[in-house]
Amino acid sequence: MSDHEQQLAPRRGKVLEALARAERKVFTRPAPKSAKAQVKFLLTLAKGSTKALAERLGVSRRTVERYRAGKLTTPQKRLQAVLMEETESEWQPQVRAQARKQASTSSGMMVEVTAYFGFVGRGSSDDGRERSITTAISPTYAKQILELQEAGATEEDLHPIVAEAITESYFTEWGTRAAGLRADFTHVQSIEFRF
């Protein structure tokens, strides 16, 4: 196994992971679970090119061929994680696109977050602290968040827009109170999105 194959898969931040989980929840059929089925599915997307798939997965071409043939069945943890991530990121693109479009145009998203919220604003007497919040995010903010995610935004890029969306819906109640308040959040313990 090469050094490249031994490297751990890159880990995404909590907000990006939460967005990916939200997309998986809209699947109408389960994604392939076995390594053989995942490799076959990914090979169809790679137009049968074992070389292209091997590069995408960070393994040798021969490894891809062995999984396709069923000679190997239990991948190591890193490869198992990469296979699952790659399969689910490509699974049911039309279903995911429809959910994203609906969230961006009409329904918005729900967010459930536990994080440290700090405040900036005129008349704010509330010191920052850890809070657990569940609130709706407007379609305008949902669209911005999803567009940033699609453009390859980092976790740090997404935090301000998610904080702004939560501020608008939860803290200022769509502009009906606490004018000028701005909330920032850090130390995210957990976060979930729902389409």
PDB file of C-alpha atoms in Angstrom:
ATOM      1  CA  MET A   1       0.000   0.000   0.000  1.00  0.00           C
ATOM      2  CA  SER A   2       1.421   3.401  -0.969  1.00  0.00           C
ATOM      3  CA  ASP A   3       1.792   6.394   1.342  1.00  0.00           C
ATOM      4  CA  HIS A   4      -1.097   8.010  -0.517  1.00  0.00           C
ATOM      5  CA  GLU A   5      -3.346   5.046   0.246  1.00  0.00           C
ATOM      6  CA  GLN A   6      -2.426   5.138   3.945  1.00  0.00           C
ATOM      7  CA  GLN A   7      -3.384   8.798   4.419  1.00  0.00           C
ATOM      8  CA  LEU A   8      -6.568   9.408   6.321  1.00  0.00           C
ATOM      9  CA  ALA A   9      -9.536  10.801   4.465  1.00  0.00           C
ATOM     10  CA  PRO A  10      -9.909  14.566   5.003  1.00  0.00           C
ATOM     11  CA  ARG A  11     -12.438  15.425   7.681  1.00  0.00           C
ATOM     12  CA  ARG A  12     -15.094  18.015   7.033  1.00  0.00           C
ATOM     13  CA  GLY A  13     -16.378  20.415   9.646  1.00  0.00           C
ATOM     14  CA  LYS A  14     -19.595  19.961  11.582  1.00  0.00           C
ATOM     15  CA  VAL A  15     -21.674  22.339   9.427  1.00  0.00           C
ATOM     16  CA  LEU A  16     -20.594  20.665   6.175  1.00  0.00           C
ATOM     17  CA  GLU A  17     -21.215  17.214   7.659  1.00  0.00           C
ATOM     18  CA  ALA A  18     -24.669  18.308   8.835  1.00  0.00           C
ATOM     19  CA  LEU A  19     -25.554  19.531   5.336  1.00  0.00           C
ATOM     20  CA  ALA A  20     -24.410  16.210   3.854  1.00  0.00           C
ATOM     21  CA  ARG A  21     -26.496  14.269   6.415  1.00  0.00           C
ATOM     22  CA  ALA A  22     -29.548  16.400   5.596  1.00  0.00           C
ATOM     23  CA  GLU A  23     -29.193  15.491   1.927  1.00  0.00           C
ATOM     24  CA  ARG A  24     -28.909  11.784   2.761  1.00  0.00           C
ATOM     25  CA  LYS A  25     -32.191  11.946   4.658  1.00  0.00           C
ATOM     26  CA  VAL A  26     -34.097  12.884   1.489  1.00  0.00           C
ATOM     27  CA  PHE A  27     -33.029   9.757  -0.423  1.00  0.00           C
ATOM     28  CA  THR A  28     -36.012   7.752  -1.624  1.00  0.00           C
ATOM     29  CA  ARG A  29     -33.950   4.549  -1.872  1.00  0.00           C
ATOM     30  CA  PRO A  30     -30.992   3.507   0.270  1.00  0.00           C
ATOM     31  CA  ALA A  31     -27.533   3.955  -1.222  1.00  0.00           C
ATOM     32  CA  PRO A  32     -25.507   0.788  -1.932  1.00  0.00           C
ATOM     33  CA  LYS A  33     -23.979  -0.593   1.282  1.00  0.00           C
ATOM     34  CA  SER A  34     -21.539  -3.329   0.239  1.00  0.00           C
ATOM     35  CA  ALA A  35     -18.116  -2.415  -1.086  1.00  0.00           C
ATOM     36  CA  LYS A  36     -18.780  -4.395  -4.291  1.00  0.00           C
ATOM     37  CA  ALA A  37     -22.052  -2.559  -4.967  1.00  0.00           C
ATOM     38  CA  GLN A  38     -20.463   0.814  -4.181  1.00  0.00           C
ATOM     39  CA  VAL A  39     -17.539   0.149  -6.530  1.00  0.00           C
ATOM     40  CA  LYS A  40     -19.909  -0.981  -9.303  1.00  0.00           C
ATOM     41  CA  PHE A  41     -22.014   2.155  -8.857  1.00  0.00           C
ATOM     42  CA  LEU A  42     -18.965   4.444  -8.875  1.00  0.00           C
ATOM     43  CA  LEU A  43     -17.552   2.632 -11.905  1.00  0.00           C
ATOM     44  CA  THR A  44     -20.706   3.427 -13.869  1.00  0.00           C
ATOM     45  CA  LEU A  45     -20.136   7.110 -13.084  1.00  0.00           C
ATOM     46  CA  ALA A  46     -16.486   6.784 -14.111  1.00  0.00           C
ATOM     47  CA  LYS A  47     -17.674   5.233 -17.405  1.00  0.00           C
ATOM     48  CA  GLY A  48     -16.001   1.936 -16.478  1.00  0.00           C
ATOM     49  CA  SER A  49     -12.551   3.430 -15.944  1.00  0.00           C
ATOM     50  CA  THR A  50     -10.884   1.568 -13.087  1.00  0.00           C
ATOM     51  CA  LYS A  51      -7.953   3.967 -13.334  1.00  0.00           C
ATOM     52  CA  ALA A  52     -10.139   7.046 -12.797  1.00  0.00           C
ATOM     53  CA  LEU A  53     -11.973   5.427  -9.888  1.00  0.00           C
ATOM     54  CA  ALA A  54      -8.728   4.259  -8.300  1.00  0.00           C
ATOM     55  CA  GLU A  55      -7.399   7.831  -8.391  1.00  0.00           C
ATOM     56  CA  ARG A  56     -10.652   9.159  -6.949  1.00  0.00           C
ATOM     57  CA  LEU A  57     -10.570   6.645  -4.079  1.00  0.00           C
ATOM     58  CA  GLY A  58      -6.823   6.867  -3.493  1.00  0.00           C
ATOM     59  CA  VAL A  59      -6.199   3.153  -4.054  1.00  0.00           C
ATOM     60  CA  SER A  60      -4.564   1.040  -6.728  1.00  0.00           C
ATOM     61  CA  ARG A  61      -6.335   0.045  -9.903  1.00  0.00           C
ATOM     62  CA  ARG A  62      -5.962  -3.606  -8.912  1.00  0.00           C
ATOM     63  CA  THR A  63      -7.788  -2.929  -5.628  1.00  0.00           C
ATOM     64  CA  VAL A  64     -10.739  -1.507  -7.536  1.00  0.00           C
ATOM     65  CA  GLU A  65     -10.772  -4.562  -9.798  1.00  0.00           C
ATOM     66  CA  ARG A  66     -10.739  -6.915  -6.795  1.00  0.00           C
ATOM     67  CA  TYR A  67     -13.707  -5.184  -5.178  1.00  0.00           C
ATOM     68  CA  ARG A  68     -15.614  -5.164  -8.474  1.00  0.00           C
ATOM     69  CA  ALA A  69     -15.009  -8.906  -8.861  1.00  0.00           C
ATOM     70  CA  GLY A  70     -15.973  -9.584  -5.238  1.00  0.00           C
ATOM     71  CA  LYS A  71     -12.533 -10.987  -4.333  1.00  0.00           C
ATOM     72  CA  LEU A  72     -12.212  -8.338  -1.636  1.00  0.00           C
ATOM     73  CA  THR A  73     -15.272  -7.643   0.473  1.00  0.00           C
ATOM     74  CA  THR A  74     -14.247  -5.814   3.653  1.00  0.00           C
ATOM     75  CA  PRO A  75     -12.357  -2.561   3.055  1.00  0.00           C
ATOM     76  CA  GLN A  76     -10.145  -0.943   5.648  1.00  0.00           C
ATOM     77  CA  LYS A  77     -11.765   1.869   7.624  1.00  0.00           C
ATOM     78  CA  ARG A  78     -10.320   4.661   5.469  1.00  0.00           C
ATOM     79  CA  LEU A  79     -11.429   3.079   2.205  1.00  0.00           C
ATOM     80  CA  GLN A  80     -14.801   2.148   3.692  1.00  0.00           C
ATOM     81  CA  ALA A  81     -15.360   5.806   4.682  1.00  0.00           C
ATOM     82  CA  VAL A  82     -14.261   7.074   1.256  1.00  0.00           C
ATOM     83  CA  LEU A  83     -16.479   4.566  -0.569  1.00  0.00           C
ATOM     84  CA  MET A  84     -19.489   5.549   1.524  1.00  0.00           C
ATOM     85  CA  GLU A  85     -18.813   9.288   1.125  1.00  0.00           C
ATOM     86  CA  GLU A  86     -18.264   9.078  -2.631  1.00  0.00           C
ATOM     87  CA  THR A  87     -21.307   6.850  -3.167  1.00  0.00           C
ATOM     88  CA  GLU A  88     -23.645   9.001  -1.092  1.00  0.00           C
ATOM     89  CA  SER A  89     -22.357  12.220  -2.651  1.00  0.00           C
ATOM     90  CA  GLU A  90     -23.365  10.890  -6.094  1.00  0.00           C
ATOM     91  CA  TRP A  91     -26.500   8.948  -5.125  1.00  0.00           C
ATOM     92  CA  GLN A  92     -29.878  10.201  -6.375  1.00  0.00           C
ATOM     93  CA  PRO A  93     -28.726  13.597  -7.695  1.00  0.00           C
ATOM     94  CA  GLN A  94     -32.220  14.542  -8.900  1.00  0.00           C
ATOM     95  CA  VAL A  95     -33.785  13.891  -5.493  1.00  0.00           C
ATOM     96  CA  ARG A  96     -31.085  15.981  -3.777  1.00  0.00           C
ATOM     97  CA  ALA A  97     -31.425  18.764  -6.358  1.00  0.00           C
ATOM     98  CA  GLN A  98     -35.193  18.862  -5.865  1.00  0.00           C
ATOM     99  CA  ALA A  99     -34.824  19.123  -2.060  1.00  0.00           C
ATOM    100  CA  ARG A 100     -32.184  21.855  -2.409  1.00  0.00           C
ATOM    101  CA  LYS A 101     -34.369  23.797  -4.858  1.00  0.00           C
ATOM    102  CA  GLN A 102     -37.399  23.585  -2.582  1.00  0.00           C
ATOM    103  CA  ALA A 103     -35.319  24.736   0.423  1.00  0.00           C
ATOM    104  CA  SER A 104     -33.891  27.635  -1.612  1.00  0.00           C
ATOM    105  CA  THR A 105     -37.185  28.840  -3.040  1.00  0.00           C
ATOM    106  CA  SER A 106     -40.067  28.039  -0.723  1.00  0.00           C
ATOM    107  CA  SER A 107     -39.617  25.944   2.403  1.00  0.00           C
ATOM    108  CA  GLY A 108     -36.231  26.950   3.786  1.00  0.00           C
ATOM    109  CA  MET A 109     -34.557  24.605   6.266  1.00  0.00           C
ATOM    110  CA  MET A 110     -34.691  23.807   9.939  1.00  0.00           C
ATOM    111  CA  VAL A 111     -31.516  23.986  11.977  1.00  0.00           C
ATOM    112  CA  GLU A 112     -30.906  22.466  15.372  1.00  0.00           C
ATOM    113  CA  VAL A 113     -27.627  23.631  16.890  1.00  0.00           C
ATOM    114  CA  THR A 114     -25.824  23.541  20.202  1.00  0.00           C
ATOM    115  CA  ALA A 115     -23.001  26.073  20.201  1.00  0.00           C
ATOM    116  CA  TYR A 116     -21.533  29.051  22.006  1.00  0.00           C
ATOM    117  CA  PHE A 117     -23.342  32.212  20.898  1.00  0.00           C
ATOM    118  CA  GLY A 118     -21.803  35.653  21.434  1.00  0.00           C
ATOM    119  CA  PHE A 119     -23.585  38.916  20.676  1.00  0.00           C
ATOM    120  CA  VAL A 120     -22.789  42.328  19.263  1.00  0.00           C
ATOM    121  CA  GLY A 121     -25.428  45.025  19.204  1.00  0.00           C
ATOM    122  CA  ARG A 122     -26.982  48.067  20.713  1.00  0.00           C
ATOM    123  CA  GLY A 123     -28.733  47.345  24.010  1.00  0.00           C
ATOM    124  CA  SER A 124     -27.619  43.724  24.207  1.00  0.00           C
ATOM    125  CA  SER A 125     -27.436  42.732  27.850  1.00  0.00           C
ATOM    126  CA  ASP A 126     -27.096  39.048  27.107  1.00  0.00           C
ATOM    127  CA  ASP A 127     -23.547  37.758  27.567  1.00  0.00           C
ATOM    128  CA  GLY A 128     -22.429  35.012  25.250  1.00  0.00           C
ATOM    129  CA  ARG A 129     -23.071  31.459  26.374  1.00  0.00           C
ATOM    130  CA  GLU A 130     -23.740  27.981  25.090  1.00  0.00           C
ATOM    131  CA  ARG A 131     -27.270  27.546  23.788  1.00  0.00           C
ATOM    132  CA  SER A 132     -29.302  24.830  22.139  1.00  0.00           C
ATOM    133  CA  ILE A 133     -31.484  26.348  19.438  1.00  0.00           C
ATOM    134  CA  THR A 134     -33.963  24.893  16.975  1.00  0.00           C
ATOM    135  CA  THR A 135     -35.282  27.354  14.412  1.00  0.00           C
ATOM    136  CA  ALA A 136     -36.368  27.741  10.807  1.00  0.00           C
ATOM    137  CA  ILE A 137     -34.011  29.307   8.277  1.00  0.00           C
ATOM    138  CA  SER A 138     -35.619  31.365   5.527  1.00  0.00           C
ATOM    139  CA  PRO A 139     -35.319  30.254   1.886  1.00  0.00           C
ATOM    140  CA  THR A 140     -33.050  33.268   1.235  1.00  0.00           C
ATOM    141  CA  TYR A 141     -30.492  32.075   3.770  1.00  0.00           C
ATOM    142  CA  ALA A 142     -30.966  28.427   2.802  1.00  0.00           C
ATOM    143  CA  LYS A 143     -30.107  29.381  -0.779  1.00  0.00           C
ATOM    144  CA  GLN A 144     -26.960  31.248   0.311  1.00  0.00           C
ATOM    145  CA  ILE A 145     -25.812  28.360   2.525  1.00  0.00           C
ATOM    146  CA  LEU A 146     -26.416  25.734  -0.161  1.00  0.00           C
ATOM    147  CA  GLU A 147     -24.728  27.850  -2.861  1.00  0.00           C
ATOM    148  CA  LEU A 148     -21.675  28.335  -0.634  1.00  0.00           C
ATOM    149  CA  GLN A 149     -21.547  24.597   0.083  1.00  0.00           C
ATOM    150  CA  GLU A 150     -21.792  23.811  -3.629  1.00  0.00           C
ATOM    151  CA  ALA A 151     -19.016  26.304  -4.407  1.00  0.00           C
ATOM    152  CA  GLY A 152     -16.676  24.461  -2.028  1.00  0.00           C
ATOM    153  CA  ALA A 153     -16.893  26.809   0.947  1.00  0.00           C
ATOM    154  CA  THR A 154     -14.985  25.954   4.093  1.00  0.00           C
ATOM    155  CA  GLU A 155     -16.446  25.603   7.552  1.00  0.00           C
ATOM    156  CA  GLU A 156     -15.175  29.103   8.375  1.00  0.00           C
ATOM    157  CA  ASP A 157     -16.964  30.500   5.312  1.00  0.00           C
ATOM    158  CA  LEU A 158     -20.275  28.978   6.394  1.00  0.00           C
ATOM    159  CA  HIS A 159     -20.265  29.992  10.083  1.00  0.00           C
ATOM    160  CA  PRO A 160     -21.092  33.702   9.513  1.00  0.00           C
ATOM    161  CA  ILE A 161     -24.017  33.050   7.168  1.00  0.00           C
ATOM    162  CA  VAL A 162     -25.467  30.315   9.407  1.00  0.00           C
ATOM    163  CA  ALA A 163     -25.099  32.636  12.429  1.00  0.00           C
ATOM    164  CA  GLU A 164     -26.826  35.433  10.486  1.00  0.00           C
ATOM    165  CA  ALA A 165     -29.686  33.107   9.521  1.00  0.00           C
ATOM    166  CA  ILE A 166     -30.140  31.997  13.145  1.00  0.00           C
ATOM    167  CA  THR A 167     -29.988  35.607  14.345  1.00  0.00           C
ATOM    168  CA  GLU A 168     -32.725  36.644  11.928  1.00  0.00           C
ATOM    169  CA  SER A 169     -35.116  33.837  12.754  1.00  0.00           C
ATOM    170  CA  TYR A 170     -34.437  33.168  16.443  1.00  0.00           C
ATOM    171  CA  PHE A 171     -32.980  36.256  18.097  1.00  0.00           C
ATOM    172  CA  THR A 172     -34.608  39.089  16.109  1.00  0.00           C
ATOM    173  CA  GLU A 173     -37.720  37.125  15.101  1.00  0.00           C
ATOM    174  CA  TRP A 174     -37.574  38.202  11.445  1.00  0.00           C
ATOM    175  CA  GLY A 175     -36.777  41.818  12.326  1.00  0.00           C
ATOM    176  CA  THR A 176     -39.567  42.369  14.870  1.00  0.00           C
ATOM    177  CA  ARG A 177     -37.257  42.864  17.865  1.00  0.00           C
ATOM    178  CA  ALA A 178     -33.628  43.492  18.881  1.00  0.00           C
ATOM    179  CA  ALA A 179     -32.771  45.659  15.865  1.00  0.00           C
ATOM    180  CA  GLY A 180     -29.058  45.721  15.101  1.00  0.00           C
ATOM    181  CA  LEU A 181     -28.269  42.542  17.046  1.00  0.00           C
ATOM    182  CA  ARG A 182     -25.674  40.264  15.534  1.00  0.00           C
ATOM    183  CA  ALA A 183     -24.879  36.806  16.896  1.00  0.00           C
ATOM    184  CA  ASP A 184     -21.759  34.811  16.172  1.00  0.00           C
ATOM    185  CA  PHE A 185     -21.376  31.187  17.042  1.00  0.00           C
ATOM    186  CA  THR A 186     -18.308  29.145  17.834  1.00  0.00           C
ATOM    187  CA  HIS A 187     -17.500  25.875  19.550  1.00  0.00           C
ATOM    188  CA  VAL A 188     -20.257  24.004  17.735  1.00  0.00           C
ATOM    189  CA  GLN A 189     -21.118  20.931  19.799  1.00  0.00           C
ATOM    190  CA  SER A 190     -23.723  19.588  17.394  1.00  0.00           C
ATOM    191  CA  ILE A 191     -25.683  20.791  14.390  1.00  0.00           C
ATOM    192  CA  GLU A 192     -28.397  19.246  12.219  1.00  0.00           C
ATOM    193  CA  PHE A 193     -30.210  20.608   9.176  1.00  0.00           C
ATOM    194  CA  ARG A 194     -33.529  19.358   7.806  1.00  0.00           C
ATOM    195  CA  PHE A 195     -34.951  20.106   4.377  1.00  0.00           C
TER     196      PHE A 195
END
